[in-house]
mmCIF file of C-alpha atoms in Angstrom:
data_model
loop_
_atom_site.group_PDB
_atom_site.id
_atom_site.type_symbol
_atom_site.label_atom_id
_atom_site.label_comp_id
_atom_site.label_asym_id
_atom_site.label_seq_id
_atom_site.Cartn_x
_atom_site.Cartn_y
_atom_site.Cartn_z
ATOM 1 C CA UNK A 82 -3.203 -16.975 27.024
ATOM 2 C CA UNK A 83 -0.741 -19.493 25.845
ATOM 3 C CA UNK A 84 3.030 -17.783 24.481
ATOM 4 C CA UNK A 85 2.740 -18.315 21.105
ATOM 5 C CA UNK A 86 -1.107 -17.229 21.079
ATOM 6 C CA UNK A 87 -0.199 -13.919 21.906
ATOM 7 C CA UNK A 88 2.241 -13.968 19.564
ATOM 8 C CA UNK A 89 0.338 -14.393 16.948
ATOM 9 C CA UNK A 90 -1.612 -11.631 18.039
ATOM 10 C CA UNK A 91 0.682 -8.946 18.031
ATOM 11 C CA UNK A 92 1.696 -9.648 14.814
ATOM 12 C CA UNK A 93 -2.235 -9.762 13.583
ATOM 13 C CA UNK A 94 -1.784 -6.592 15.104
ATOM 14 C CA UNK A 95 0.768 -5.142 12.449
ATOM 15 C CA UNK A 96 -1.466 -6.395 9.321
ATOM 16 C CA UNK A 97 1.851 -8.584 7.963
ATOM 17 C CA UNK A 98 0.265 -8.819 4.599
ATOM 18 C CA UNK A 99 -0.216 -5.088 4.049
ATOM 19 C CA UNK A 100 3.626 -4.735 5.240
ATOM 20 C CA UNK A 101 4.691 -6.905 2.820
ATOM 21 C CA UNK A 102 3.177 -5.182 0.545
ATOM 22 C CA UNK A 103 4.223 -1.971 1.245
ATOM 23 C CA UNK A 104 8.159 -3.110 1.847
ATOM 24 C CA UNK A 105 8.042 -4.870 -1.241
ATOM 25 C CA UNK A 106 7.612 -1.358 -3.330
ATOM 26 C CA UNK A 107 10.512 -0.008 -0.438
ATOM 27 C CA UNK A 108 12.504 -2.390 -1.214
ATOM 28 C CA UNK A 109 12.376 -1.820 -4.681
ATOM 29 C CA UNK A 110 12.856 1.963 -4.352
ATOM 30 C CA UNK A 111 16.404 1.380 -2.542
ATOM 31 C CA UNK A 112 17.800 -0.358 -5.256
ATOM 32 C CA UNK A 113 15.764 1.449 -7.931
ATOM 33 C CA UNK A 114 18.185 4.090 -7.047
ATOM 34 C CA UNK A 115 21.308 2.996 -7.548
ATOM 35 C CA UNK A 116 22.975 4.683 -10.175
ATOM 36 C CA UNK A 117 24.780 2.718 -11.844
ATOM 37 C CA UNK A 118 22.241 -0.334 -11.273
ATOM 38 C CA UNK A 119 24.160 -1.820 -8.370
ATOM 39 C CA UNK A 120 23.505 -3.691 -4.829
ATOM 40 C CA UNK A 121 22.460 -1.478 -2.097
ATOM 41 C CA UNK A 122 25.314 -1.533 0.767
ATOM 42 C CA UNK A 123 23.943 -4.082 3.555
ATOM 43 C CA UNK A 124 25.206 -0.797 6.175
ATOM 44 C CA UNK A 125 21.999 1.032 4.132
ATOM 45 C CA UNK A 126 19.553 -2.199 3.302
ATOM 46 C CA UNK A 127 19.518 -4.200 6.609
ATOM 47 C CA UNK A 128 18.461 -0.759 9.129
ATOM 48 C CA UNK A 129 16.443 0.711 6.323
ATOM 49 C CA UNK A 130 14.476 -2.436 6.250
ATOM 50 C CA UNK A 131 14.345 -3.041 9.713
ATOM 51 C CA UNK A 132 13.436 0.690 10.288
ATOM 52 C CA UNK A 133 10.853 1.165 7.719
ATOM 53 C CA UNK A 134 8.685 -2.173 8.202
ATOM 54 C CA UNK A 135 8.699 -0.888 12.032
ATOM 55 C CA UNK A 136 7.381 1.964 11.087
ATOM 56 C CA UNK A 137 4.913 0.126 8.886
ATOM 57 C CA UNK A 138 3.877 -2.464 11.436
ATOM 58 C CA UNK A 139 3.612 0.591 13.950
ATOM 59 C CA UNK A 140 1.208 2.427 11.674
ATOM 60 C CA UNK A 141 -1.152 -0.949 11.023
ATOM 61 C CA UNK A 142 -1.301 -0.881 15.090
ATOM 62 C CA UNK A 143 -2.310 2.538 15.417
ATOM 63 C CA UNK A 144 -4.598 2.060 13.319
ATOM 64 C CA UNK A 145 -6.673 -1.206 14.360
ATOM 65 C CA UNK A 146 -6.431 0.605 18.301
ATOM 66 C CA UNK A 147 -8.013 3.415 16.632
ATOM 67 C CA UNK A 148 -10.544 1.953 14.375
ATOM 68 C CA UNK A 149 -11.591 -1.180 17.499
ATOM 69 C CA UNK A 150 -15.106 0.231 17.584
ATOM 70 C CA UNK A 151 -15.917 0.140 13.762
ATOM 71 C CA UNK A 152 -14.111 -3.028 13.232
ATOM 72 C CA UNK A 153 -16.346 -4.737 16.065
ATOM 73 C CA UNK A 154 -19.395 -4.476 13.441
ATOM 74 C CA UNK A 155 -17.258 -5.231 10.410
ATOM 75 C CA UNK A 156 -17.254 -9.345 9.293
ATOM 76 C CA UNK A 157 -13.959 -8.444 8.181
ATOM 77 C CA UNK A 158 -12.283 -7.413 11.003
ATOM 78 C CA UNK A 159 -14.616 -8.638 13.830
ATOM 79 C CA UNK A 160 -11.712 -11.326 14.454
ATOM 80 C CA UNK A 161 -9.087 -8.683 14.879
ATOM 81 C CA UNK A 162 -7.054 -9.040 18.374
ATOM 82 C CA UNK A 163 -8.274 -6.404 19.824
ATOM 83 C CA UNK A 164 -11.796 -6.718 19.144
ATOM 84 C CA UNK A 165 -11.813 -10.259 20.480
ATOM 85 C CA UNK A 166 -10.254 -9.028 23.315
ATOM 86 C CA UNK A 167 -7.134 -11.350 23.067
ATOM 87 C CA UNK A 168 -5.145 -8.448 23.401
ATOM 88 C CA UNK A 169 -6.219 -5.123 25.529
ATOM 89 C CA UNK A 170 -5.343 -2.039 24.421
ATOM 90 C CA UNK A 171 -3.043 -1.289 26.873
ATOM 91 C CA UNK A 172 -0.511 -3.402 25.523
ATOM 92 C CA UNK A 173 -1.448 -2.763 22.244
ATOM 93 C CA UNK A 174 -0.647 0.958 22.723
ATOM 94 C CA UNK A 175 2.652 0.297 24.314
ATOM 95 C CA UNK A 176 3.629 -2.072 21.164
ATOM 96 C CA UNK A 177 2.865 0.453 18.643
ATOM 97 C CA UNK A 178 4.802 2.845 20.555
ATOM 98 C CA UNK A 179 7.874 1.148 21.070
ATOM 99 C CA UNK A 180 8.004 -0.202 17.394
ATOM 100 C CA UNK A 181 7.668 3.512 16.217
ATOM 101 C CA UNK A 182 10.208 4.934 18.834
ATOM 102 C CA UNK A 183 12.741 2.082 17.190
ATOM 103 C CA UNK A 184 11.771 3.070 13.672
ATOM 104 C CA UNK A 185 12.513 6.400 14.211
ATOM 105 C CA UNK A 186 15.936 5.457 16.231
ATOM 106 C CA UNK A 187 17.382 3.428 13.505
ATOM 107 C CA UNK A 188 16.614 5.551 11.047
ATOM 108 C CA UNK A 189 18.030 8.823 11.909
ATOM 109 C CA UNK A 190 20.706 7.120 13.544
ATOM 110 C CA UNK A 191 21.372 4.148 10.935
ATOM 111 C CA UNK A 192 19.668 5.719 7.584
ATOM 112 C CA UNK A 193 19.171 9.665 7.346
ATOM 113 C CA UNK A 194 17.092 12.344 9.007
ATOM 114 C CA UNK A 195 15.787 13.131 5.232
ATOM 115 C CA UNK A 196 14.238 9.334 5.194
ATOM 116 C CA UNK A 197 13.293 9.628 8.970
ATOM 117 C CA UNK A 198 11.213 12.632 8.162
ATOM 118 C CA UNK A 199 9.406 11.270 5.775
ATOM 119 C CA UNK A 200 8.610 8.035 7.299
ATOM 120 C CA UNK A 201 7.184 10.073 10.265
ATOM 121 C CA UNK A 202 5.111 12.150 7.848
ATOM 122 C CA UNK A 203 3.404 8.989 6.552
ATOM 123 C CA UNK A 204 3.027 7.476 10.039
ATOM 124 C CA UNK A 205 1.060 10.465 11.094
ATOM 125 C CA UNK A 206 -0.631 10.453 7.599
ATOM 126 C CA UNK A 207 -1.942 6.761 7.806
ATOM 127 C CA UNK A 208 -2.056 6.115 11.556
ATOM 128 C CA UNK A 209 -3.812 9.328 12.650
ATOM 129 C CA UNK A 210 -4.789 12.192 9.728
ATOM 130 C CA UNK A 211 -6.151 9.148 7.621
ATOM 131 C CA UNK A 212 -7.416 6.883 10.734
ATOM 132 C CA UNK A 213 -9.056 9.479 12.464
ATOM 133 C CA UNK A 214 -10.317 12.092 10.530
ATOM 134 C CA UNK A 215 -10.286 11.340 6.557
ATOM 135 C CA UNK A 216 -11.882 7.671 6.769
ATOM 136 C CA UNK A 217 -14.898 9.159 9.000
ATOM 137 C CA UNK A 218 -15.544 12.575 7.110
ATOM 138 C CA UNK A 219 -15.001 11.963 3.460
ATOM 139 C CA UNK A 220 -16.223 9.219 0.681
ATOM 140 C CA UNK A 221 -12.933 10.353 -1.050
ATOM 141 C CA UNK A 222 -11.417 9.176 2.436
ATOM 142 C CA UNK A 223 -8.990 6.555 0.195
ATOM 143 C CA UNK A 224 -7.904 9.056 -2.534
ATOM 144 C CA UNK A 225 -6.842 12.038 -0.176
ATOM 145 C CA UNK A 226 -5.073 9.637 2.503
ATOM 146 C CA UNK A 227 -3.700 7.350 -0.607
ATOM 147 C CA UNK A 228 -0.340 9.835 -0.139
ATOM 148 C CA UNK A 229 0.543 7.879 3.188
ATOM 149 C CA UNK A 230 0.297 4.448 1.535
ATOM 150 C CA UNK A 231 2.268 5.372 -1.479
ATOM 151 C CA UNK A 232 5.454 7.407 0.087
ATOM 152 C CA UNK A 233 7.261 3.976 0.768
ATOM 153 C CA UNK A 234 9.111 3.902 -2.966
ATOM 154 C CA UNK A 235 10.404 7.623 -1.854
ATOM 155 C CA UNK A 236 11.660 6.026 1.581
ATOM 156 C CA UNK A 237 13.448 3.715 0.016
ATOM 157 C CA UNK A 238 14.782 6.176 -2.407
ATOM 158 C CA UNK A 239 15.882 8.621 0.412
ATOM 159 C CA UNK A 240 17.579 5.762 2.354
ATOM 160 C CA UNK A 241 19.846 5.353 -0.372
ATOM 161 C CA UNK A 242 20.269 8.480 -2.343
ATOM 162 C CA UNK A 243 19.247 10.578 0.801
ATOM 163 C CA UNK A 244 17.379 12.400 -1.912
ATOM 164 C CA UNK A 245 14.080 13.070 -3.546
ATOM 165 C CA UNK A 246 14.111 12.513 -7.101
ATOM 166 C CA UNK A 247 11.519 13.193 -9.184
ATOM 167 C CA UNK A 248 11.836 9.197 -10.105
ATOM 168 C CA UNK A 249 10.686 8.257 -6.804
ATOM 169 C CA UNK A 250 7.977 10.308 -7.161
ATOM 170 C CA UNK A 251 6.852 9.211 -9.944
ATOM 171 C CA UNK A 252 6.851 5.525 -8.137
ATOM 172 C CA UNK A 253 4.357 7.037 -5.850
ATOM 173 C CA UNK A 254 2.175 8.651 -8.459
ATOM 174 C CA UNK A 255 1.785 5.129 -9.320
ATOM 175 C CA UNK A 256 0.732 3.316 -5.975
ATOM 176 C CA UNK A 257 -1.338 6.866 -5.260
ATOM 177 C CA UNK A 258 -3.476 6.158 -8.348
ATOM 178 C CA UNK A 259 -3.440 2.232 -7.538
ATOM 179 C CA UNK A 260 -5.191 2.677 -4.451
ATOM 180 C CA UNK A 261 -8.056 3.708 -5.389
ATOM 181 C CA UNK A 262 -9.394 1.000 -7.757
ATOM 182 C CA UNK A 263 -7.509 -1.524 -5.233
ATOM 183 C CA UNK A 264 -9.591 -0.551 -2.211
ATOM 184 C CA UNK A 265 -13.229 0.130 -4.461
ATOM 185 C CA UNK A 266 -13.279 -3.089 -5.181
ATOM 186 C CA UNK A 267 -13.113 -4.198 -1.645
ATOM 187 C CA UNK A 268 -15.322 -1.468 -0.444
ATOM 188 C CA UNK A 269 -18.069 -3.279 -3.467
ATOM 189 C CA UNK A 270 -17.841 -6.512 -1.618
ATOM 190 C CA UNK A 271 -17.800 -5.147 1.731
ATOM 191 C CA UNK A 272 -20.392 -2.032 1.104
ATOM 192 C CA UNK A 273 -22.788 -3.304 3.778
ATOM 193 C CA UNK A 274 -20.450 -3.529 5.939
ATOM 194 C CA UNK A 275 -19.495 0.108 5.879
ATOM 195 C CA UNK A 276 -22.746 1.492 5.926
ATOM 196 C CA UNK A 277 -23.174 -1.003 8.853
ATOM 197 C CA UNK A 278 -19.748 0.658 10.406
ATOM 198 C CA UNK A 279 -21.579 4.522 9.046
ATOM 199 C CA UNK A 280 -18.333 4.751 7.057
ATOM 200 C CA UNK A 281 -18.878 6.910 3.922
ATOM 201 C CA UNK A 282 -17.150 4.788 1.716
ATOM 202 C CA UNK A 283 -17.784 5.503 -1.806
ATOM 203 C CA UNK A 284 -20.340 2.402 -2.747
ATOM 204 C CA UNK A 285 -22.237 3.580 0.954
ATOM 205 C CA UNK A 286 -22.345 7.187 -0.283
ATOM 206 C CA UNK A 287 -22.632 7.317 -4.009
ATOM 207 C CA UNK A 288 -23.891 3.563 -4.904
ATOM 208 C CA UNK A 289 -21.974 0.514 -6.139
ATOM 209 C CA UNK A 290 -23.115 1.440 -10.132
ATOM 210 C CA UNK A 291 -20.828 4.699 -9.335
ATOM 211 C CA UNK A 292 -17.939 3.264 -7.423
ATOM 212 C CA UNK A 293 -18.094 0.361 -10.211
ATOM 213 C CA UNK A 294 -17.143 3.274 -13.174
ATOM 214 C CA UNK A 295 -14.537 4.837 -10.693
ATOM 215 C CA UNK A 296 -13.141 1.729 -11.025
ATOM 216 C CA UNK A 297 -12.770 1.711 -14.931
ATOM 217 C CA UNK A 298 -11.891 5.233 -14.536
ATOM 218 C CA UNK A 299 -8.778 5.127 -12.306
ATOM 219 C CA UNK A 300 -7.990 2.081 -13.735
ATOM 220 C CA UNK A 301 -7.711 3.605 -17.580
ATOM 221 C CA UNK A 302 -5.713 6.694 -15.554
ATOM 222 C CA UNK A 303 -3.429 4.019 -13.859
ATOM 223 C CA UNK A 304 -2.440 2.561 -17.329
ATOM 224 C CA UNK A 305 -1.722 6.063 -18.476
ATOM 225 C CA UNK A 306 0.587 6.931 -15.357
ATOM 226 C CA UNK A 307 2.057 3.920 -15.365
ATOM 227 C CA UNK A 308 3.810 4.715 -19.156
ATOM 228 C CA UNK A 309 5.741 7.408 -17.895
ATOM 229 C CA UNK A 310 8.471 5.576 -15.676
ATOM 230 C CA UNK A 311 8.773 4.844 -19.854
ATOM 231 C CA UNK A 312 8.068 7.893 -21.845
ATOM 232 C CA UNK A 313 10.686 9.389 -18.733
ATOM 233 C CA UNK A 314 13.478 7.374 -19.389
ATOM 234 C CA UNK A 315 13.623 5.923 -15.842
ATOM 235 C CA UNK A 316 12.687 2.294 -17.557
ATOM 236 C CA UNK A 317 13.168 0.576 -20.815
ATOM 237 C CA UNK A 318 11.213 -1.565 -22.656
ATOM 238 C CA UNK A 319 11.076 -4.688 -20.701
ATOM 239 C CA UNK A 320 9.024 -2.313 -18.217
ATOM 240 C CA UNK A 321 7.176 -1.092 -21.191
ATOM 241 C CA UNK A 322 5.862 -4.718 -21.853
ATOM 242 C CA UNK A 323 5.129 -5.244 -18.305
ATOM 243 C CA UNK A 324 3.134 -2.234 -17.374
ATOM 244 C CA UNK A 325 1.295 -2.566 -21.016
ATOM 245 C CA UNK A 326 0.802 -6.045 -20.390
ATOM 246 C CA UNK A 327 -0.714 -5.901 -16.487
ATOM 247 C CA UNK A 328 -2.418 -2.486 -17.035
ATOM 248 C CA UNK A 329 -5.070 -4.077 -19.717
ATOM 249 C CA UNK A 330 -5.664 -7.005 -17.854
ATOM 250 C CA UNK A 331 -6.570 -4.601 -14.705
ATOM 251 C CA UNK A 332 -8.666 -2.800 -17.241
ATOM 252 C CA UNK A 333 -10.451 -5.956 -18.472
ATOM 253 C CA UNK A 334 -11.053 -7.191 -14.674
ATOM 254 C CA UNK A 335 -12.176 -3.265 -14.510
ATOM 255 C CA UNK A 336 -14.596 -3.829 -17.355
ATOM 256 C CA UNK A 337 -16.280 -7.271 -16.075
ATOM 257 C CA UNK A 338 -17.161 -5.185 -12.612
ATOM 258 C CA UNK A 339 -18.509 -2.448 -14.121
ATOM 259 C CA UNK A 340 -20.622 -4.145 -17.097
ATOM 260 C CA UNK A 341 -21.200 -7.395 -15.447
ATOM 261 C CA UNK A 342 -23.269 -8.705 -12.481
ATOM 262 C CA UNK A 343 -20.978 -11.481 -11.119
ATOM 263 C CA UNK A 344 -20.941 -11.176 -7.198
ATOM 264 C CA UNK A 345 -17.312 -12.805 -7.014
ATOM 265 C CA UNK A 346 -15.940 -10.168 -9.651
ATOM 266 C CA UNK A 347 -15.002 -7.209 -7.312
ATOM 267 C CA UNK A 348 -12.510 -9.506 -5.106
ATOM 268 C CA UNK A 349 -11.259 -10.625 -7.934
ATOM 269 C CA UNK A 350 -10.161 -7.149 -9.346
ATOM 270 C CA UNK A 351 -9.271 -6.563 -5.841
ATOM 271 C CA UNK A 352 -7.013 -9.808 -5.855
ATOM 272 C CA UNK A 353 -5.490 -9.066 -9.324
ATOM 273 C CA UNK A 354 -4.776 -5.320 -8.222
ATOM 274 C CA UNK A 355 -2.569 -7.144 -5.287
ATOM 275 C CA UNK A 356 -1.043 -8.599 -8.110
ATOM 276 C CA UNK A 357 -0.365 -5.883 -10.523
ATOM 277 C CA UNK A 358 1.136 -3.866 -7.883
ATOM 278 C CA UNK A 359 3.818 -6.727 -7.281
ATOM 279 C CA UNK A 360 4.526 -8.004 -10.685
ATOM 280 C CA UNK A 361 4.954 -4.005 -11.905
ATOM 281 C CA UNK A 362 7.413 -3.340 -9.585
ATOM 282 C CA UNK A 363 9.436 -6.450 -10.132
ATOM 283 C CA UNK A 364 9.337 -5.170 -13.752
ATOM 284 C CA UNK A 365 10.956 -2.243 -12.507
ATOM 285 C CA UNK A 366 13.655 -3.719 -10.863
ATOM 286 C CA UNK A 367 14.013 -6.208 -13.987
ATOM 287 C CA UNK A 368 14.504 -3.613 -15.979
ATOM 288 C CA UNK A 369 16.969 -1.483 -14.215
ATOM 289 C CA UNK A 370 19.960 -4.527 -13.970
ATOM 290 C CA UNK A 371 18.927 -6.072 -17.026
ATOM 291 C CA UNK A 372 19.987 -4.454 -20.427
ATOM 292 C CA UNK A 373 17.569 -5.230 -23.101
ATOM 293 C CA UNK A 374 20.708 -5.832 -25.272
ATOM 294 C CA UNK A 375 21.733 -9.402 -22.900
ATOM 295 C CA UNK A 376 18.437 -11.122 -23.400
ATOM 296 C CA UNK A 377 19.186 -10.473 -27.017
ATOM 297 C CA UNK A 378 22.231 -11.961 -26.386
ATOM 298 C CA UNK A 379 20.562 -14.674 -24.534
ATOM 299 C CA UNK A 380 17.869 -15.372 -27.273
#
């Protein structure tokens, strides 16, 4: 195996895109909670980010280790590292481990115990609780273990504030309700592969006609939750427009899968929900340093 083969195979290993993801909604809850809007001290930003997209990367290990068997039958993931036996699981174990063991360092040490709890809490949540038990036993396996995914807005919160306010919470409300549209629509495109995998994902268990109204269902809830950053006062207006905005065209993408037959329309919704999730929390952070009053001024 050549050097940079294998490094390209421990970071397959971490699932970089879903990390990016996820940081990108941390990121926003450290400076989210600056009060007055402000720039997060680099002695708080540069550990917090190191130690929460270790964390991250450690829990997208875990879980590929975990889930080798079912991914093996999956067209998805039969190119995963471990399946193709580019990397054994040996080392895959010990890489997980000593990217959670530095998480965990830098962030009581660097951050806060407060954020360091948490983070561990999710780690658990995704990598094992969610990996092991929820994905295998439960067609609501994406709604119960949704909590994991959406905690990293609170993490960044904590890192900063070293509290939990009940505005970081409401940042995971959001990416809690997200998730389950986001992943149905994957789980529409990929449904024989679950049933191949005996996952009970929804479309396996309870159709794709079913899963395709859960859909239009969560995504009409989504809309609705995302307001109250809004009707709170956390945001202003220019968040107003944005969620408005991005929460109908998720409903009309929401719409076309459930009342049309277009094969390519569930990773499209899936593709937009990527999307929505970035471009609504950018609104967020647009919002909190820019006054409504200076683009007047600007206009």
């Amino acid at each position: 195996m050549s050097e940079t083969t294998g490094w390209r195979d421990y970071l397959a290993l971490t699932k970089p895109g879903v990390v990016l993801l996820l940081m990108v909604t941390a990121i926003a809850g450290m400076f989210l909670a600056t009060d007055p809007p402000g720039m997060v001290p680099l002695r708080t930003l540069v550990p917090a980010f190191f130690g929460l997209t270790l964390a991250m990367m450690a829990s997208a290990a875990i879980n590929q280790i975990m889930d080798q068997k079912i991914d093996a039958v999956m067209a998805r993931t039969e190119k995963r590292p471990i399946v193709t036996g580019r990397l054994n699981t040996r080392k895959a174990v010990t890489f997980a481990v000593i990217l959670a063991a530095l998480s965990m360092l830098i962030l009581d040490q660097m951050v806060n115990r407060l954020t360091a709890l948490l983070t561990l809490f999710g780690f658990v949540g995704y990598a094992f609780i969610y990996t092991l038990y929820l994905k295998r036993a439960t067609p609501q396996n994406i709604v119960i273990g949704g909590l994991a995914g959406a905690i990293p807005p609170l993490l960044g919160w904590t890192a900063v504030s070293g509290e939990m306010h009940p505005y970081a919470w409401l940042l995971v409300l959001i990416i809690f309700v997200w998730t389950p549209p986001h992943f149905w629509a994957l789980a529409i495109h990929r449904r024989d592969d679950y049933a191949k995998a005996e996952i009970p994902m929804l479309p396996v268990t309870h159709g794709i006609p079913f899963t395709r109204t859960s859909v239009l269902y969560y995504t009409i809830l989504l809309l609705l939750t995302s307001l109250l950053p809004y009707l709170t006062g956390m945001s202003g207006l220019i968040y107003l427009v944005a969620a408005v905005v991005l929460g109908v065209i998720f409903m009309l993408h929401a719409i076309r899968l459930r009342f049309g037959n277009d094969p390519r329309t569930p990773m499209k919704t899936f593709g937009y929900s990527i999307t929505y999730l970035f471009v609504l929390f950018a609104a967020l952070l647009v919002d909190h340093y820019v006054p409504v009053g200076v683009l007047g001024t600007i206009a």
